[in-house]
Amino acid sequence: MQSPRRNAEGRPLGTCDPSSSGSPAHGGGSRFEFQSLLSSRMPGADPTSARLRASESPVHRRGSFPLAGAGSSQALPPQLPEEDRIDLNPSFLGIALRSLLAIDLWLSKKLGVCAGESSSWGSMRPLMKLLEISGHGIPWLLGTLYCLSRSDSWAGREVLMNLLFALLLDLLLVSLIKGLVRRRRPAHNQMDMFFTISVDKYSFPSGHTTRAALVSRFILNHLVLAIPLRVLVVLWAFILGLSRVMLGRHNVTDVAFGFFLGYMQYSIVDYCWLSPRTAPVLFVLWNQP
Ligand SMILES: CC(C)=CCC/C(C)=C/CC/C(C)=C/COP(=O)(O)O
């Protein structure tokens, strides 16, 4: 049997100090806690009446005890520890976010059909992992550096220099957000990714997806491609994002935000576009023998 949860005084919740009963305005806040805790934790309790009682009480609307009435000599009852308080009036935003999170987890689990070899689409896993490599940071960085070293035109060098800047900016922003948000990867993910850095144990946002959105927008804006190739670039980005969820690497919201972030990152790169005019030092340095 579980031991009962206790309040700040070490008293089991659901018991009430008789000395503190009475009007909340006179320091009897414990009674309201008792009522609301009881009605929301007891099986078969009526949550509506708990809410009504709570809304009548200034104690619960503000989530704290009122000051003792003027001249009252009764000591203020102690505050409940944070984990023992119940938000009886959650905001609309709170409910919406919690619902979105629940749908996200449910949908991500459903779509994680290549998460393991024994999953329903487990045979597709090698293909998904090939896609994973196509969006990895290392091949993109090395490929850009190689092309930059081989480029013999100013225009080509300028575009590649900006692609390098875009890839580095992406790594920086994704690492920063992953480190701040620290959302764990889905439980069904197998951590068998190729060449990761420490923040890659976190999943929000999907780095592959930000890169895919950023690079594809970059290519569409700076390379002259026939329509079928342009469609292919967009499809690659979209399928790469989807494959992150199918592999079980990410939740749907990690990928959705990844697309948004990658798209916005391109706008930053475009705004700060490096050219021999705006960043002459970079271009001169690159041309040193
Ligand atoms: C210059 C430097 C520090 C390069 C690091 C490149 C690198 C290891 C990128 C990590 C790529 C990666 C595994 C990202 C994780 O992607 P998710 O889609 O799983 O978030």
Coordinates of C-alpha atoms and ligand atoms in Angstrom, one line a residue:
M1 CA 0.0 0.0 0.0
Q2 CA 1.3 3.5 -0.8
S3 CA 1.9 5.8 2.1
P4 CA -0.3 8.8 2.1
R5 CA 1.1 12.1 0.6
R6 CA 1.9 14.7 3.2
N7 CA 1.6 18.4 3.5
A8 CA 4.3 20.8 4.6
E9 CA 3.7 20.0 8.2
G10 CA 4.1 16.3 7.5
R11 CA 0.4 15.7 8.0
P12 CA -1.2 13.2 5.6
L13 CA -3.3 14.9 3.0
G14 CA -7.0 14.4 3.5
T15 CA -6.7 15.0 7.2
C16 CA -7.5 18.4 8.6
D17 CA -6.2 20.3 11.5
P18 CA -9.3 21.1 13.4
S19 CA -7.8 24.3 14.8
S20 CA -7.6 25.7 11.3
S21 CA -11.2 25.1 10.2
G22 CA -13.5 27.9 9.7
S23 CA -13.6 30.9 7.4
P24 CA -10.8 31.1 5.0
A25 CA -10.7 34.8 5.8
H26 CA -9.7 33.8 9.2
G27 CA -7.0 31.5 8.4
G28 CA -9.1 28.4 7.8
G29 CA -7.7 27.8 4.3
S30 CA -6.9 24.1 5.1
R31 CA -10.6 23.3 4.9
F32 CA -10.8 24.4 1.3
E33 CA -7.7 22.4 0.5
F34 CA -9.2 19.4 2.2
Q35 CA -12.5 19.8 0.3
S36 CA -10.9 20.3 -3.1
L37 CA -8.2 17.7 -2.7
L38 CA -10.7 15.2 -1.4
S39 CA -13.2 15.8 -4.1
S40 CA -10.6 15.6 -6.9
R41 CA -8.7 12.6 -5.6
M42 CA -11.5 10.4 -4.1
P43 CA -12.9 7.9 -6.6
G44 CA -16.3 9.0 -7.7
A45 CA -15.8 12.5 -6.5
D46 CA -17.7 15.2 -8.4
P47 CA -15.1 17.5 -10.1
T48 CA -17.8 20.1 -11.0
S49 CA -18.7 20.8 -7.4
A50 CA -15.1 20.9 -6.5
R51 CA -14.6 23.5 -9.2
L52 CA -17.6 25.5 -8.0
R53 CA -16.4 25.4 -4.4
A54 CA -13.0 26.5 -5.4
S55 CA -14.3 29.3 -7.5
E56 CA -16.3 30.6 -4.5
S57 CA -13.0 30.6 -2.5
P58 CA -10.5 33.4 -3.0
V59 CA -8.0 30.9 -1.6
H60 CA -8.1 28.7 -4.6
R61 CA -8.7 31.2 -7.3
R62 CA -5.3 32.7 -6.4
G63 CA -3.7 29.5 -5.4
S64 CA -2.6 30.8 -2.0
F65 CA -3.9 31.5 1.5
P66 CA -5.5 34.8 2.1
L67 CA -4.0 37.1 4.8
A68 CA -5.5 36.5 8.2
G69 CA -8.3 39.0 9.0
A70 CA -7.3 42.3 10.5
G71 CA -6.6 41.8 14.1
S72 CA -6.8 38.1 14.0
S73 CA -4.2 36.5 16.3
Q74 CA -4.4 33.1 14.6
A75 CA -1.3 32.0 12.8
L76 CA -1.4 31.6 9.1
P77 CA -1.6 28.0 8.0
P78 CA 1.4 26.7 6.1
Q79 CA 1.5 26.7 2.3
L80 CA 1.1 23.4 0.7
P81 CA 4.2 22.2 -1.3
E82 CA 3.9 22.9 -5.0
E83 CA 3.4 19.3 -6.0
D84 CA 0.4 19.0 -3.6
R85 CA -1.5 21.9 -5.1
I86 CA -4.0 21.3 -7.7
D87 CA -4.8 23.8 -10.4
L88 CA -8.6 23.8 -10.3
N89 CA -8.9 26.4 -12.9
P90 CA -6.5 25.4 -15.7
S91 CA -6.3 27.9 -18.5
F92 CA -7.6 27.2 -22.0
L93 CA -4.0 27.4 -23.3
G94 CA -2.9 24.8 -20.7
I95 CA -5.7 22.4 -21.7
A96 CA -5.0 23.0 -25.4
L97 CA -1.2 22.4 -25.0
R98 CA -1.8 19.2 -22.9
S99 CA -4.2 17.9 -25.5
L100 CA -1.8 18.7 -28.4
L101 CA 0.9 16.9 -26.5
A102 CA -1.2 13.8 -26.0
I103 CA -2.2 13.7 -29.7
D104 CA 1.4 14.2 -30.6
L105 CA 2.6 11.3 -28.5
W106 CA -0.2 9.0 -29.7
L107 CA 0.3 9.9 -33.4
S108 CA 4.1 9.6 -33.2
K109 CA 3.8 6.2 -31.7
K110 CA 1.3 5.2 -34.4
L111 CA 3.6 6.5 -37.2
G112 CA 6.8 5.0 -35.8
V113 CA 6.4 1.9 -38.0
C114 CA 10.1 1.5 -38.7
A115 CA 11.3 2.1 -35.1
G116 CA 12.7 -1.4 -34.9
E117 CA 13.4 -4.4 -37.1
S118 CA 10.4 -6.1 -35.7
S119 CA 8.1 -3.2 -36.3
S120 CA 5.3 -3.5 -38.9
W121 CA 7.4 -1.7 -41.6
G122 CA 10.7 -2.9 -40.1
S123 CA 12.0 -4.0 -43.5
M124 CA 11.9 -0.3 -44.7
R125 CA 14.3 0.6 -41.9
P126 CA 17.5 0.5 -44.0
L127 CA 16.0 2.8 -46.6
M128 CA 14.9 5.2 -43.9
K129 CA 18.4 5.2 -42.5
L130 CA 19.8 6.0 -45.9
L131 CA 17.5 9.0 -46.0
E132 CA 18.8 9.9 -42.6
I133 CA 22.4 10.0 -43.9
S134 CA 21.2 12.2 -46.8
G135 CA 20.1 14.9 -44.3
H136 CA 23.0 14.5 -41.8
G137 CA 25.2 17.5 -41.0
I138 CA 28.5 15.8 -41.8
P139 CA 28.0 15.0 -45.5
W140 CA 26.5 18.4 -46.0
L141 CA 29.3 20.3 -44.3
L142 CA 32.0 18.2 -46.0
G143 CA 30.3 18.4 -49.4
T144 CA 30.0 22.2 -49.2
L145 CA 33.6 22.6 -48.1
Y146 CA 34.8 20.3 -50.9
C147 CA 32.7 22.2 -53.6
L148 CA 34.0 25.5 -52.2
S149 CA 37.6 24.3 -52.6
R150 CA 36.9 23.3 -56.2
S151 CA 34.9 26.3 -57.2
D152 CA 36.5 28.6 -59.7
S153 CA 33.9 31.4 -60.0
W154 CA 33.1 34.2 -57.7
A155 CA 29.4 33.6 -58.0
G156 CA 29.8 29.9 -57.1
R157 CA 32.0 30.8 -54.2
E158 CA 29.5 33.3 -52.9
V159 CA 26.6 30.8 -53.0
L160 CA 28.7 28.1 -51.3
M161 CA 30.0 30.4 -48.7
N162 CA 26.4 31.3 -47.8
L163 CA 25.4 27.6 -47.8
L164 CA 28.3 26.9 -45.3
F165 CA 27.1 29.8 -43.1
A166 CA 23.5 28.5 -43.3
L167 CA 24.6 25.0 -42.2
L168 CA 26.6 26.3 -39.3
L169 CA 23.8 28.6 -38.2
D170 CA 21.4 25.6 -38.3
L171 CA 23.8 23.5 -36.2
L172 CA 24.1 26.3 -33.7
L173 CA 20.4 27.2 -33.4
V174 CA 19.3 23.5 -33.2
S175 CA 21.8 22.7 -30.5
L176 CA 20.8 25.8 -28.6
I177 CA 17.1 24.9 -28.7
K178 CA 17.7 21.2 -28.0
G179 CA 19.8 22.2 -25.0
L180 CA 17.1 24.6 -23.7
V181 CA 14.1 22.4 -24.3
R182 CA 15.7 19.0 -23.4
R183 CA 12.8 17.0 -24.7
R184 CA 13.7 13.3 -24.6
R185 CA 13.4 11.2 -27.8
P186 CA 10.4 8.9 -28.0
A187 CA 10.7 5.8 -25.9
H188 CA 10.5 3.5 -28.9
N189 CA 13.5 5.1 -30.6
Q190 CA 16.7 3.0 -30.9
M191 CA 19.7 5.3 -30.4
D192 CA 21.7 3.9 -33.3
M193 CA 22.3 7.2 -35.2
F194 CA 25.5 7.8 -37.1
F195 CA 27.8 10.5 -35.6
T196 CA 25.9 12.5 -33.1
I197 CA 26.8 15.3 -30.7
S198 CA 25.8 15.5 -27.1
V199 CA 22.6 17.5 -27.5
D200 CA 21.4 14.9 -30.1
K201 CA 20.0 12.8 -27.2
Y202 CA 17.2 15.4 -27.3
S203 CA 14.6 15.5 -29.9
F204 CA 13.1 19.0 -30.2
P205 CA 13.5 20.2 -32.9
S206 CA 14.5 17.6 -35.5
G207 CA 17.9 18.7 -36.8
H208 CA 17.5 16.7 -40.0
T209 CA 14.2 18.4 -40.7
T210 CA 15.5 21.9 -40.1
R211 CA 18.4 21.1 -42.4
A212 CA 16.1 19.6 -45.1
A213 CA 13.9 22.7 -45.0
L214 CA 16.8 25.1 -45.0
V215 CA 18.8 23.4 -47.7
S216 CA 15.8 22.8 -50.0
R217 CA 14.7 26.4 -49.8
F218 CA 18.3 27.5 -50.4
I219 CA 18.6 25.2 -53.5
L220 CA 15.3 26.3 -54.9
N221 CA 16.4 30.0 -54.6
H222 CA 19.9 29.7 -55.8
L223 CA 20.1 26.9 -58.4
V224 CA 18.4 27.0 -61.7
L225 CA 16.7 23.6 -61.8
A226 CA 14.1 22.0 -64.1
I227 CA 10.6 21.6 -62.6
P228 CA 10.9 17.8 -62.0
L229 CA 14.1 18.4 -60.0
R230 CA 12.5 21.2 -58.0
V231 CA 9.7 18.8 -57.1
L232 CA 12.2 16.2 -56.2
V233 CA 14.0 18.6 -53.8
V234 CA 10.7 19.4 -52.0
L235 CA 9.8 15.7 -51.9
W236 CA 13.1 14.8 -50.4
A237 CA 12.7 17.4 -47.6
F238 CA 9.1 16.2 -46.9
I239 CA 10.0 12.5 -46.9
L240 CA 13.1 13.1 -44.8
G241 CA 10.9 14.8 -42.2
L242 CA 8.3 12.0 -42.2
S243 CA 11.1 9.4 -42.0
R244 CA 12.2 10.9 -38.7
V245 CA 8.9 10.0 -37.1
M246 CA 8.7 6.6 -38.9
L247 CA 12.1 5.7 -37.5
G248 CA 10.9 6.6 -34.1
R249 CA 13.6 9.3 -33.8
H250 CA 11.1 12.1 -33.2
N251 CA 7.6 13.1 -32.3
V252 CA 5.4 14.8 -34.9
T253 CA 5.8 18.2 -33.2
D254 CA 9.6 18.0 -33.3
V255 CA 9.4 17.6 -37.1
A256 CA 6.7 20.2 -37.6
F257 CA 8.7 22.8 -35.7
G258 CA 11.8 21.6 -37.6
F259 CA 10.2 22.5 -40.9
F260 CA 9.2 25.9 -39.5
L261 CA 12.6 26.7 -38.1
G262 CA 14.5 25.6 -41.2
Y263 CA 12.2 27.7 -43.3
M264 CA 12.9 30.7 -41.1
Q265 CA 16.6 30.1 -41.0
Y266 CA 16.7 30.6 -44.7
S267 CA 15.1 34.0 -44.3
I268 CA 17.9 34.9 -41.8
V269 CA 20.6 33.7 -44.2
D270 CA 19.0 35.6 -47.1
Y271 CA 18.8 38.8 -44.9
C272 CA 22.5 38.5 -43.8
W273 CA 23.6 37.4 -47.3
L274 CA 27.5 37.3 -47.4
S275 CA 29.0 38.8 -50.5
P276 CA 32.4 40.3 -51.4
R277 CA 30.7 43.7 -50.7
T278 CA 29.2 42.9 -47.3
A279 CA 32.0 40.5 -46.0
P280 CA 35.1 41.3 -48.1
V281 CA 37.4 39.8 -45.5
L282 CA 35.9 36.3 -45.9
F283 CA 36.3 36.3 -49.6
V284 CA 39.8 37.7 -49.6
L285 CA 40.8 35.1 -47.0
W286 CA 39.3 32.3 -49.1
N287 CA 41.3 33.4 -52.1
Q288 CA 44.7 33.4 -50.4
P289 CA 47.0 30.8 -51.9
Ligands
LIG1 C1 31.3 21.1 -37.1 C2 30.4 20.2 -36.3 C3 30.3 20.4 -34.8 C4 29.7 19.3 -36.9 C5 28.8 18.4 -36.3 C6 27.9 17.8 -37.3 C7 26.9 16.9 -36.6 C8 27.5 15.8 -35.8 C9 25.7 17.0 -36.7 C10 24.7 16.2 -36.0 C11 23.7 15.7 -37.0 C12 22.6 15.0 -36.3 C13 22.9 13.6 -35.9 C14 21.5 15.6 -35.9 C15 20.4 15.0 -35.2 O1 19.3 15.1 -36.0 P1 17.8 14.8 -35.5 O2 17.0 15.0 -36.7 O3 17.8 13.5 -34.9 O4 17.6 15.9 -34.5

